[in-house]
CSV table of C-alpha atoms and ligand atoms in Angstrom, one decimal:
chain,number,residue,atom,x,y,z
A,16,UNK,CA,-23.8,0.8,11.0
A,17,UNK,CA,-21.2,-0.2,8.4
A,18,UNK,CA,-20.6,1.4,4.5
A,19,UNK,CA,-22.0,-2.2,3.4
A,20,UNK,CA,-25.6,-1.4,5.1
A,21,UNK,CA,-26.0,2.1,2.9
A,22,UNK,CA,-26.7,-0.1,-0.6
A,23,UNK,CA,-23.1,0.9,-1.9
A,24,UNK,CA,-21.7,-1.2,-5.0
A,25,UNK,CA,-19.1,-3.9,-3.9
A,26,UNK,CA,-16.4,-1.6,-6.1
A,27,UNK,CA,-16.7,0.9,-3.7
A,28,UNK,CA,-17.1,-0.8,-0.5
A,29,UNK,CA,-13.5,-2.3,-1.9
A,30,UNK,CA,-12.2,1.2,-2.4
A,31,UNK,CA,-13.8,2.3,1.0
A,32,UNK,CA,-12.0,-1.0,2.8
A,33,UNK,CA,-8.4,0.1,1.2
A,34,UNK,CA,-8.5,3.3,2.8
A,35,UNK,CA,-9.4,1.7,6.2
A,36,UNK,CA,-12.8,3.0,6.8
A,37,UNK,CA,-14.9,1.1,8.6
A,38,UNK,CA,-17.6,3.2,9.9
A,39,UNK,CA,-19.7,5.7,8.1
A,40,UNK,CA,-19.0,9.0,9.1
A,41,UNK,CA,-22.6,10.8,10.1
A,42,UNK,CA,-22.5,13.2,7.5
A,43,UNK,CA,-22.1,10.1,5.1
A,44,UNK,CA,-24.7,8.2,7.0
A,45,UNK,CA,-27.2,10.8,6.0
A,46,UNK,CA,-25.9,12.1,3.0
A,47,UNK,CA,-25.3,8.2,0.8
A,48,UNK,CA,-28.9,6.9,0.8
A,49,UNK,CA,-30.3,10.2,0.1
A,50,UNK,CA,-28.2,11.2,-2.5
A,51,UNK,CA,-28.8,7.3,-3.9
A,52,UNK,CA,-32.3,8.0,-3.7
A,53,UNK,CA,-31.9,11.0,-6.6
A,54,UNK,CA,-33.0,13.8,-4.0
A,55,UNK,CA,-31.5,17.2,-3.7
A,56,UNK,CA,-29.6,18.1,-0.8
A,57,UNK,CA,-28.7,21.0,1.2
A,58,UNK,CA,-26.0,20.0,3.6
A,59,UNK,CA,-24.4,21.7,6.8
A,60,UNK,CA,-21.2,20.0,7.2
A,61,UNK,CA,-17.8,21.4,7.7
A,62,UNK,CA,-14.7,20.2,6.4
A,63,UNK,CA,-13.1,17.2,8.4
A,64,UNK,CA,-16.4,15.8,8.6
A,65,UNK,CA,-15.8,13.5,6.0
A,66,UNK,CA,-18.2,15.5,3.6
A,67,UNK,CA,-16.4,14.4,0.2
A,68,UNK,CA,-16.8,10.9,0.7
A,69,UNK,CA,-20.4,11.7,1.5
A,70,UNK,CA,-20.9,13.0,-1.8
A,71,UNK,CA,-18.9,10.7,-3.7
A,72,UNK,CA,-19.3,7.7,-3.5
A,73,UNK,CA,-23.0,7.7,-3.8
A,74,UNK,CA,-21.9,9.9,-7.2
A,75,UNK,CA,-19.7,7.2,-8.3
A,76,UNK,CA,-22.8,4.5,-7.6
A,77,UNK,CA,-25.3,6.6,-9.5
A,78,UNK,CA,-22.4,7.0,-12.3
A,79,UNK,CA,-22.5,3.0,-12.7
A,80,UNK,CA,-25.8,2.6,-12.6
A,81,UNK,CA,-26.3,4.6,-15.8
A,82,UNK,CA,-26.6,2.2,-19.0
A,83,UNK,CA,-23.2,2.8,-20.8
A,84,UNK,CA,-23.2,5.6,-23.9
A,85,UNK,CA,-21.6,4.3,-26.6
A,86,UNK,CA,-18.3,6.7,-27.7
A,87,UNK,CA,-16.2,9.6,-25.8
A,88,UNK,CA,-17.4,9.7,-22.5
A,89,UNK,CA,-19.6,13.2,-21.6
A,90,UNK,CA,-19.3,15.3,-18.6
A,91,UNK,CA,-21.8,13.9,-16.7
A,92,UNK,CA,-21.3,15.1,-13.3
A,93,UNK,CA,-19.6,18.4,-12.2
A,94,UNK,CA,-18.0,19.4,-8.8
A,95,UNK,CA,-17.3,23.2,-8.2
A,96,UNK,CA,-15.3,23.9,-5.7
A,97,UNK,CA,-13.8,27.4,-4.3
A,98,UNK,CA,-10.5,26.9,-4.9
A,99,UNK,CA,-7.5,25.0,-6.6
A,100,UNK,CA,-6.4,23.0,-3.7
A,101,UNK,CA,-9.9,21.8,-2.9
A,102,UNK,CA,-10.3,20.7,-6.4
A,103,UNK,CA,-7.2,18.9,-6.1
A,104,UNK,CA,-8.5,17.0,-3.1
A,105,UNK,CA,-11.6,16.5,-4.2
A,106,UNK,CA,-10.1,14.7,-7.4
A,107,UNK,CA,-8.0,12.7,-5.6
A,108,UNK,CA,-10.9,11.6,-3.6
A,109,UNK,CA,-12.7,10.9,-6.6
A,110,UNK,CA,-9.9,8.5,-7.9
A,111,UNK,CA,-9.6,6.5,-4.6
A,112,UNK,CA,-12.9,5.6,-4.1
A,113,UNK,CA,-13.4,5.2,-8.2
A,114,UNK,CA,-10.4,3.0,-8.4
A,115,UNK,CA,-12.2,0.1,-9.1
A,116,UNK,CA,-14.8,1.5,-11.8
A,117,UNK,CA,-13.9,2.9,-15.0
A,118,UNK,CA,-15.0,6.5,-15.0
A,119,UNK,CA,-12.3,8.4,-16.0
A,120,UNK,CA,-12.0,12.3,-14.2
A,121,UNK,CA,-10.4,15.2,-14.3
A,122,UNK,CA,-9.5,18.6,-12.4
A,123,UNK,CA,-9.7,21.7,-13.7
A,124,UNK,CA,-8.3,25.2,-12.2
A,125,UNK,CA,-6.5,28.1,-12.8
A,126,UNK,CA,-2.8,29.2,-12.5
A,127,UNK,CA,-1.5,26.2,-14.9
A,128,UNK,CA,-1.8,26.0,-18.7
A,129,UNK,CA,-5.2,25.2,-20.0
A,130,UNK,CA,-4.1,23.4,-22.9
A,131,UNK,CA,-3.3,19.8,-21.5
A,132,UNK,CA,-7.4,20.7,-20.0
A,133,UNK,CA,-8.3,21.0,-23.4
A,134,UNK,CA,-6.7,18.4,-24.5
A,135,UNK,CA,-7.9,16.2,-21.5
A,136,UNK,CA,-11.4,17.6,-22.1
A,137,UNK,CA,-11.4,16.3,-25.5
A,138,UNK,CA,-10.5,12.8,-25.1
A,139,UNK,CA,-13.5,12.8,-23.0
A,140,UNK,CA,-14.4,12.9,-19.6
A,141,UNK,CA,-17.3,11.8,-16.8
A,142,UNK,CA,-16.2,13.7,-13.8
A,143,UNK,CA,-15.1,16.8,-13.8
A,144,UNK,CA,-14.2,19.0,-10.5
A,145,UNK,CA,-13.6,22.3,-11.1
A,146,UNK,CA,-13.0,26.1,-10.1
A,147,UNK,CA,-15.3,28.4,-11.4
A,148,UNK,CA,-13.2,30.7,-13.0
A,149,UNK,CA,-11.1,28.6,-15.6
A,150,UNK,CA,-14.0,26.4,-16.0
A,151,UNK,CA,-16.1,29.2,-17.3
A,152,UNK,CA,-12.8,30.3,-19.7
A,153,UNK,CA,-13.2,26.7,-21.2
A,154,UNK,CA,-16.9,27.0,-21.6
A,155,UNK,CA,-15.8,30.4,-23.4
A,156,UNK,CA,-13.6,28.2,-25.5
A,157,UNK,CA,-16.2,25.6,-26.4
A,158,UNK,CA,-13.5,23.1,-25.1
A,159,UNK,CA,-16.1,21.8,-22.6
A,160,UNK,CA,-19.8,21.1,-22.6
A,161,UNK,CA,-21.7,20.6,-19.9
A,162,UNK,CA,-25.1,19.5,-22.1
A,163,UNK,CA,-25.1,16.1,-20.3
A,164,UNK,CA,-24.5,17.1,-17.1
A,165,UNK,CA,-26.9,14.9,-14.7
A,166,UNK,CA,-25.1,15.9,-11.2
A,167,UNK,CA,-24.0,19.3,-9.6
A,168,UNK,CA,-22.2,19.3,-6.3
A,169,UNK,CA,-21.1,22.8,-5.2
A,170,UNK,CA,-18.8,22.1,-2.7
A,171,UNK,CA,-17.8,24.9,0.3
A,172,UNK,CA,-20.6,27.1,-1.2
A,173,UNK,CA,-20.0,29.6,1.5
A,174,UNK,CA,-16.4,30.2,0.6
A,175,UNK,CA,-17.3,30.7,-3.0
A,176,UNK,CA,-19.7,33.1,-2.3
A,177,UNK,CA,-16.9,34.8,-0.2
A,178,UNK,CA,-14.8,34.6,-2.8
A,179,UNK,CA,-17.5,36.6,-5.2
A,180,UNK,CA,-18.0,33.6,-7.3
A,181,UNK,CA,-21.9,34.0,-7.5
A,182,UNK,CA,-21.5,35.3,-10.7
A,183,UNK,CA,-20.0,33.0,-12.6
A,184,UNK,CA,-21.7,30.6,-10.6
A,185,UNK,CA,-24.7,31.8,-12.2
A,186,UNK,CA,-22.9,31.9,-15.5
A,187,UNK,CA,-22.4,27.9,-14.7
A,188,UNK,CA,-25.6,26.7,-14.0
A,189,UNK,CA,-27.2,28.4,-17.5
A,190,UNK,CA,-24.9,26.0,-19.5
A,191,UNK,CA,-26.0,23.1,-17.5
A,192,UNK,CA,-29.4,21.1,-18.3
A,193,UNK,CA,-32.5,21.9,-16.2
A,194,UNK,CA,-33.5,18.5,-15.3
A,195,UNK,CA,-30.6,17.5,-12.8
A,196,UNK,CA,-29.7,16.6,-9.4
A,197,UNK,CA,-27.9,18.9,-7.1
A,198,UNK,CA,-26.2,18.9,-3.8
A,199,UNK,CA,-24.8,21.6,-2.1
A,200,UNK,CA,-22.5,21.8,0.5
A,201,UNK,CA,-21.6,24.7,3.0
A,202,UNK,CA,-20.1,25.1,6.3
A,203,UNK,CA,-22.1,28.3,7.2
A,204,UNK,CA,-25.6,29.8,5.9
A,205,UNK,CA,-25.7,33.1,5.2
A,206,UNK,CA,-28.7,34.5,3.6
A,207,UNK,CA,-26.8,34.8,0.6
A,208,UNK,CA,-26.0,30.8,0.6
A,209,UNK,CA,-30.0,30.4,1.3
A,210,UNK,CA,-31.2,32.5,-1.7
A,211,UNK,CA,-28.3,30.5,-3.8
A,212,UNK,CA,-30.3,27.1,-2.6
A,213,UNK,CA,-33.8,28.5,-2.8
A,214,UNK,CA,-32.9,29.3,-6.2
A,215,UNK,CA,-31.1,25.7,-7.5
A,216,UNK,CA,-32.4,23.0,-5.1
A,217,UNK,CA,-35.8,21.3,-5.8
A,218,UNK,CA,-37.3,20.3,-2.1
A,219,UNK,CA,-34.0,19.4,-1.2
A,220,UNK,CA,-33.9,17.0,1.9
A,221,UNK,CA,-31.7,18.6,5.0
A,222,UNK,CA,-28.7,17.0,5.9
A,223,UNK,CA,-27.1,18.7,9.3
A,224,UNK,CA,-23.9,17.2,11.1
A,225,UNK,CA,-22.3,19.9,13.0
A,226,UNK,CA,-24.2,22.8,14.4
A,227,UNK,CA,-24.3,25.7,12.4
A,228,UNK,CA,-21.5,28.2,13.2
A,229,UNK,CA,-20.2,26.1,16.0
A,230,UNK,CA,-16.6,24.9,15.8
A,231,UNK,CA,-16.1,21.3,16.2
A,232,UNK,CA,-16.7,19.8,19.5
A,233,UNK,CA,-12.9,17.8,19.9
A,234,UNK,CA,-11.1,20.9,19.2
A,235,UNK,CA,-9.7,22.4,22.2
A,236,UNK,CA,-9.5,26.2,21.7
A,237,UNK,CA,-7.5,28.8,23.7
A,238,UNK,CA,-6.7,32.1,23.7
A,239,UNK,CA,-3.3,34.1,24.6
A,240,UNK,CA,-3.9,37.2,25.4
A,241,UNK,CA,-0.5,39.1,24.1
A,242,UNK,CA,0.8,42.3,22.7
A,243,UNK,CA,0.6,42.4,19.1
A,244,UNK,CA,4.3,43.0,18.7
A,245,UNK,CA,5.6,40.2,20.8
A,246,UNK,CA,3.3,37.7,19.1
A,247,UNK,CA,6.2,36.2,17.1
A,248,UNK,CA,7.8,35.5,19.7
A,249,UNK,CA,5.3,34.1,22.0
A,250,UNK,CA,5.3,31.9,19.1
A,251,UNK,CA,8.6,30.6,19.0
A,252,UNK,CA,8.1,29.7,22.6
A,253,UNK,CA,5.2,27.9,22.1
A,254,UNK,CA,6.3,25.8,19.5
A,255,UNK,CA,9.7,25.0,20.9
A,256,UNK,CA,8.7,24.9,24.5
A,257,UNK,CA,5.6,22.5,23.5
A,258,UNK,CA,7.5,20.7,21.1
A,259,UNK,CA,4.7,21.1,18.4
A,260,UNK,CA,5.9,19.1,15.6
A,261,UNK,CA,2.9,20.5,12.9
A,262,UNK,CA,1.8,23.2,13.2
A,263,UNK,CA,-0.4,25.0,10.7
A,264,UNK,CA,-0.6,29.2,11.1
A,265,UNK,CA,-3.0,31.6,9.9
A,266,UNK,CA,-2.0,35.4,9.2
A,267,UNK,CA,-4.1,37.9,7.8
A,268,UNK,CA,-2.6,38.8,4.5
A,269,UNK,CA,0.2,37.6,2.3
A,270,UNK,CA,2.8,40.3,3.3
A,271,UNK,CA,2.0,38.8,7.4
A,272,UNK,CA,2.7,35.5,6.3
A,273,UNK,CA,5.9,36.1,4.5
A,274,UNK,CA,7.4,38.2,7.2
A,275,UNK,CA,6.5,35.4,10.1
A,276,UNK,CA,7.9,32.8,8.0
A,277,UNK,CA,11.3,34.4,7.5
A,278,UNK,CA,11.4,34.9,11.4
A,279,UNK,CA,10.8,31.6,12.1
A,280,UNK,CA,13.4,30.4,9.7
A,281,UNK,CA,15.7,33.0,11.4
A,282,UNK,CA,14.6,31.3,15.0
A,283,UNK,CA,15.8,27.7,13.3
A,284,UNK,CA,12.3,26.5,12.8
A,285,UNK,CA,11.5,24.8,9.4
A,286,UNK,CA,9.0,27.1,7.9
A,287,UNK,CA,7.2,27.8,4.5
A,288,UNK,CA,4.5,29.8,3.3
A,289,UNK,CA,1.7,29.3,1.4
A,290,UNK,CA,-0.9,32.2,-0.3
A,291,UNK,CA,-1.8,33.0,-3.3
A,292,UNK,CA,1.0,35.0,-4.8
A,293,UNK,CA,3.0,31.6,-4.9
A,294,UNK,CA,3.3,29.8,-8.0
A,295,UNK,CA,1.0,26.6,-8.1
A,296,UNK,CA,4.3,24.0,-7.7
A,297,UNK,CA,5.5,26.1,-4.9
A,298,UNK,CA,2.1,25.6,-3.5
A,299,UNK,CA,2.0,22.0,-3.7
A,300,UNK,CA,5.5,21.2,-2.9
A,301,UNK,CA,4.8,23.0,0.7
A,302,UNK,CA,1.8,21.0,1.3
A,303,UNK,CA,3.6,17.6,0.5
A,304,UNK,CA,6.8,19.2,2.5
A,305,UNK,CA,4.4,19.8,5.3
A,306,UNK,CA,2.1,16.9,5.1
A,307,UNK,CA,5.1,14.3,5.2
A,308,UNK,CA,6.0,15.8,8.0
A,309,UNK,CA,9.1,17.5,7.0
A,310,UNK,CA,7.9,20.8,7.2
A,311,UNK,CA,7.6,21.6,11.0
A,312,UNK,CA,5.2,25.3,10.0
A,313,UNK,CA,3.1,25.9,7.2
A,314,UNK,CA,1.9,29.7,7.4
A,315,UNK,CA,-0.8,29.9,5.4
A,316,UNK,CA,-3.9,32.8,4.9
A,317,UNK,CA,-7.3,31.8,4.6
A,318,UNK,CA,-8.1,31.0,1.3
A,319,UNK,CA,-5.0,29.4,0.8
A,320,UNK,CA,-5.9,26.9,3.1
A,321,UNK,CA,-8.9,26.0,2.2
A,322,UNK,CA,-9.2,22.6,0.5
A,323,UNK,CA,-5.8,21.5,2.9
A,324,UNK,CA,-6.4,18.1,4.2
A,325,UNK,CA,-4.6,16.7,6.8
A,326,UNK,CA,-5.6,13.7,9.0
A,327,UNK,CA,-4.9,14.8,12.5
A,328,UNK,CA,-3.5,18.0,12.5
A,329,UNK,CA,-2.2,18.7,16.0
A,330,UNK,CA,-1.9,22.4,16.1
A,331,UNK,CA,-3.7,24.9,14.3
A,332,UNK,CA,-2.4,29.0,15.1
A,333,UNK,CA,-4.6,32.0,14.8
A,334,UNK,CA,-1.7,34.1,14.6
A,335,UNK,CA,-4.0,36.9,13.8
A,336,UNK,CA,-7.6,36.2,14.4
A,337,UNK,CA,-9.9,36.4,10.8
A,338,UNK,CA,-11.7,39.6,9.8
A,339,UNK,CA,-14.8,37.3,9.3
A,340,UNK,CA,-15.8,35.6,12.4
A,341,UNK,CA,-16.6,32.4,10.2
A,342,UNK,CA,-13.1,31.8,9.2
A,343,UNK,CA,-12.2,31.1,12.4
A,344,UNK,CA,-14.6,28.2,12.3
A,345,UNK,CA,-13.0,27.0,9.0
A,346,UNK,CA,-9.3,27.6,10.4
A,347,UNK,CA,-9.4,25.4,13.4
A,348,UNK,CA,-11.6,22.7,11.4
A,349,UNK,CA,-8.3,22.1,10.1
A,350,UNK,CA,-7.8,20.4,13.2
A,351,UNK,CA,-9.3,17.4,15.3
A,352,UNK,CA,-10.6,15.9,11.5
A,353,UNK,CA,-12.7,13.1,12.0
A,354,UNK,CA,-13.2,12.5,15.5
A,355,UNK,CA,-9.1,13.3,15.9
A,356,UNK,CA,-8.5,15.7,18.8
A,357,UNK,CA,-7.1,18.8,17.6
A,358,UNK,CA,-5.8,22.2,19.3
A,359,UNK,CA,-6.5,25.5,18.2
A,360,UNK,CA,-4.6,28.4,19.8
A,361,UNK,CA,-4.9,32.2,19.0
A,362,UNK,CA,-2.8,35.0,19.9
A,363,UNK,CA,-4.8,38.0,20.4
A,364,UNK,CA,-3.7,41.7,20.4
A,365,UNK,CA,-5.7,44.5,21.9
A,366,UNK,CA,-6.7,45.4,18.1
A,367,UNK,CA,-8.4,42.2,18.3
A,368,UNK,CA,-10.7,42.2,20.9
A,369,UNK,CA,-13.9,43.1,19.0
A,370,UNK,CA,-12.8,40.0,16.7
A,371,UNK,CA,-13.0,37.8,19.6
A,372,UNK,CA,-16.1,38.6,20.8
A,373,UNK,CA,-17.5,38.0,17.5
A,374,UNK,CA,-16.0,34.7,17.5
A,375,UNK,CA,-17.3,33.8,20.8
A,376,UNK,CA,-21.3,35.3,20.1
A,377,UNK,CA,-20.7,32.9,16.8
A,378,UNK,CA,-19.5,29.7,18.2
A,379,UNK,CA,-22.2,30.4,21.3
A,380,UNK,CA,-19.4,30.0,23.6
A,381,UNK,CA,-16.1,31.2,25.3
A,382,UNK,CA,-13.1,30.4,24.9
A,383,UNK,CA,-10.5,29.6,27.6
A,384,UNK,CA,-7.7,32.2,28.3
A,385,UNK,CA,-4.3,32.0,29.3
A,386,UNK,CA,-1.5,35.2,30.2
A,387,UNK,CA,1.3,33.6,29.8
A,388,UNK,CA,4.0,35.4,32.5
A,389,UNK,CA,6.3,36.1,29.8
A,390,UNK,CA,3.9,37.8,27.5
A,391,UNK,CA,1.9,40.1,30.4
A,392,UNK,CA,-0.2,42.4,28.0
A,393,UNK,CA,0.6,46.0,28.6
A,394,UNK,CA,-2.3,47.9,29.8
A,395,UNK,CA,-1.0,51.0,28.1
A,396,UNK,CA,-1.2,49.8,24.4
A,397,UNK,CA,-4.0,51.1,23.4
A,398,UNK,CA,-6.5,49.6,20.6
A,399,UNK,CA,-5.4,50.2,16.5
A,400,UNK,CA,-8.2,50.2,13.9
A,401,UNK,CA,-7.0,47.3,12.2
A,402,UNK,CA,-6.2,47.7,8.2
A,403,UNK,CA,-8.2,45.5,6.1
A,404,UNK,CA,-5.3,44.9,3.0
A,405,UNK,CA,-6.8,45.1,-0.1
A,406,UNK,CA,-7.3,42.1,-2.2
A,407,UNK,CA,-7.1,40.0,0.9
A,408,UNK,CA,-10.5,38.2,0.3
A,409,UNK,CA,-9.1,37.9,-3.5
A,410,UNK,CA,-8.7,33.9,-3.5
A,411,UNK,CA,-5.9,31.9,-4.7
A,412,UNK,CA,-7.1,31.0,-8.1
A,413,UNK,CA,-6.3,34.8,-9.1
A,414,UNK,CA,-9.9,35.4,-9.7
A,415,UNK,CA,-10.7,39.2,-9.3
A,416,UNK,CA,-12.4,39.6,-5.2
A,417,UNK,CA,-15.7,41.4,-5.5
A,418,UNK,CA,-17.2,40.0,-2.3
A,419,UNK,CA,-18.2,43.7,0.1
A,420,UNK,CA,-15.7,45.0,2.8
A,421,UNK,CA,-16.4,42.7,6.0
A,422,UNK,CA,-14.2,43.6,8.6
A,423,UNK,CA,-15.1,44.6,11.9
A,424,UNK,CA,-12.8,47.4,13.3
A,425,UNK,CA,-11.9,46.8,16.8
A,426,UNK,CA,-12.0,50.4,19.2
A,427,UNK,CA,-11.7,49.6,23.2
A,428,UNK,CA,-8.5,49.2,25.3
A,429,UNK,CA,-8.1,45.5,26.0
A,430,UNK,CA,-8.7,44.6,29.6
A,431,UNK,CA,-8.1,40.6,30.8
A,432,UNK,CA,-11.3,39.3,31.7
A,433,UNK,CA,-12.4,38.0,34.9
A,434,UNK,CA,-12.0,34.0,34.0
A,435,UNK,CA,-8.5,34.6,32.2
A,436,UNK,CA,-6.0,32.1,34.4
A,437,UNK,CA,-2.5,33.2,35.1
A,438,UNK,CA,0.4,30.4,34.6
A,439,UNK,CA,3.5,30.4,35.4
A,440,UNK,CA,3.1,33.1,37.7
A,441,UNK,CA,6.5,33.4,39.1
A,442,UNK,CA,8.4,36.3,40.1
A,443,UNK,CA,11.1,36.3,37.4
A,444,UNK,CA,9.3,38.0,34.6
A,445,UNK,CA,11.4,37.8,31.2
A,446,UNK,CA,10.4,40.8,29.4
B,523,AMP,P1,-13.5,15.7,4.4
B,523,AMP,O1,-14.4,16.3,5.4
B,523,AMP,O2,-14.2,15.2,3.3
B,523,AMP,O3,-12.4,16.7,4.1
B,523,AMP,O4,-12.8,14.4,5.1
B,523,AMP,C1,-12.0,14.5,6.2
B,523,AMP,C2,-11.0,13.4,6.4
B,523,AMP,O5,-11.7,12.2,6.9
B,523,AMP,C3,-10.4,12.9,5.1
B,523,AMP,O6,-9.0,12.7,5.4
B,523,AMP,C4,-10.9,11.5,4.8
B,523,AMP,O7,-10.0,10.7,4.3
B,523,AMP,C5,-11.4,11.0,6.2
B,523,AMP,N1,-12.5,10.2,6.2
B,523,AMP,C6,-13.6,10.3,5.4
B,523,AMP,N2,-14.5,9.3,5.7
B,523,AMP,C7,-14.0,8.6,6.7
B,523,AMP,C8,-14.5,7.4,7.4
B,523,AMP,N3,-15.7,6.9,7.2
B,523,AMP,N4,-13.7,6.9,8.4
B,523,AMP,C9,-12.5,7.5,8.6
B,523,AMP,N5,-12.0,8.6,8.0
B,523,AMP,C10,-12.7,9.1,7.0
């Protein structure tokens, strides 16, 4: 099966040849002749699966198809996405695979002046790809209307939800016209995702690439068992002794991320954070920094790294596993991206073994672990509650967080289980 087989425009085929596809992803073998034929769609596909192609370049076809309006271009499709990084992408996707058409787009999100937006907005636009939040602040302003809005693609519906967007979600869809196709996109389904689709979709058809819940099958996953305070070290070792060259790391909360970061600097390794306290050009100067490969460690928490997208990612740490089980499916989708193989490591304390097993019951499986000699667990530490931060879930478009309190508290001592396997057994311990 080739891109030409799936009735695409020779534009776009062009586009999709430039960027050296040659094979439909299967989320995009599904998802193009479907969303040609005008249905709605409900899709289960996590990121790396080459979703946004999926959805946009049968967009862009539809888009060309339409007899031409005569003036400013109107809105005519709208992408939501959680938050400003995605949006970012998912515009840039946009103006790869559009190259060759006319249709002019733009991205909207929070965190930067709104006035070039409304400036942009009034010249006139077809696509626009948005965050909730600010685009609901230009509604406000009458700067935007969405009167003429034929598509709606809400992309990583899950993490929205998450990030307590429902609300002006809803707010959204009341501006939008009732006769209109919509797609929506979400890594997980939780019954809150299912009532959001029972109530926008119209017999959507099913599109389903990855199991649900189930992390990616070319990821290889692995735990370290290790004492939480030795965990930055363990680390260092790791990514010196392995000589991991990228290397993207989760922490919990902001505070975690800026205090690894500066260790790692302090250890020689070329680090940077990225959450949502940092400015938007901070932000996007890391992720070039770290993308071009001159950035060995971007520590990132979750939201912020949402919407990152980078071809074969080698490495991806759970320095502290997620409070929501899911996360951990989105954090290590950052690696093995389209068929690449990937790692995914996680260091986990004695706090966190309640975490794991909620992991493991979600992704229906267990994963591998490994003492490392060096890092021997002390069977006297006994299991912490661990402190949920507040404003953690908040997102990094600075929208207020009103999504409910999720985290699981761990209780039991940590014990290595039966399968754990021992390396570098030796006698010479370094403690
Ligand atoms: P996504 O799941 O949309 O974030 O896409 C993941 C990555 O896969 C992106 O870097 C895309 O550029 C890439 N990609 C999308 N479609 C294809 C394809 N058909 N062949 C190879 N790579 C692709």
């Amino acid at each position: 099966m080739s891109f030409s087989n799936l009735g695409l425009s020779e534009s776009l085929l062009k586009a999709i040849s430039e960027q050296g596809y040659t094979t439909p992803t299967p989320v995009q073998k599904q998802a193009i002749p479907i969303i040609l034929n005008g249905s709605d769609v409900l899709a289960g596909a996590q990121t790396g699966t080459g979703k946004t192609a999926g959805f946009t370049l049968p967009l862009l076809q539809k888009l060309s198809q339409m007899p031409e309006s005569k003036g400013k271009p109107k809105v005519k499709a709208l992408i939501l996405t959680p938050t400003r990084e995605l949006a970012a992408q998912v515009a840039q996707s946009v103006a790869i695979y559009g190259k060759h058409l006319s249709f002019k787009s733009t991205v909207i999100f929070g965190g930067v002046g709104i006035n070039p937006q409304i400036a942009t907005l009034r010249r006139g636009v077809d696509i626009v790809i948005a965050t909730p939040g600010r685009l609901l602040d230009l509604v406000g302003q009458r700067a935007i209307d969405l009167s003429s809005v034929d598509t709606l693609i809400l992309d990583e519906a899950d993490r929205m939800l998450d990030m307590g967007f429902i609300h002006d979600i809803k707010k959204i869809l009341a501006k939008l016209p009732k006769d209109r196709q919509n797609l929506l996109f979400s890594a997980t389904f939780s019954n809150d995702i299912k009532r959001l689709a029972d109530g926008l979709l119209r017999s959507p058809k099913h599109i389903e690439v990855a199991r649900r819940n189930t992390s990616a099958e070319t990821i290889a996953q692995k735990v370290y068992p290790v004492d939480c305070k030795r965990k930055k070290e363990l680390l260092v070792q790791l990514i010196k002794e392995e000589e991991w060259k990228q290397v993207l790391v989760f922490t919990r909360t902001k505070h975690g991320a800026n205090k690894l970061t500066e260790y790692l600097q302090n250890c020689m390794i070329n680090a940077v954070a990225i959450h949502g306290n940092k400015s938007q050009g901070a932000r996007t100067k890391a992720l070039a920094q770290f993308k071009n490969g001159s950035m060995r460690v971007l520590v990132a928490t979750d939201i912020a790294a949402r919407g990152i997208d980078i071809d074969q990612l080698p490495h991806v740490v759970n320095f502290e596993l997620p409070s929501v089980a899911e996360d951990y499916v989105h954090r290590i989708g950052r690696t093995g991206r389209a068929g690449n193989e990937g790692e995914a490591v996680s260091l986990v304390c004695v706090d966190e073994k309640m975490l794991l097993r909620g992991i493991e019951r979600l992704i229906k499986k267990d994963i591998p672990k490994e003492i490392l000699d060096d890092f021997i667990p002390d069977p006297s530490i006994k299991a912490e509650p661990i402190q949920k931060k507040r404003g953690q879930r908040g997102g990094s478009n600075g929208r207020s967080n009103n999504s409910k309190p999720r985290s699981k508290r761990s209780g039991d001592a940590h014990n290595a289980s039966p399968h754990q396997n021992h390396r570098r057994n030796s006698s010479n311990h370094k403690k």
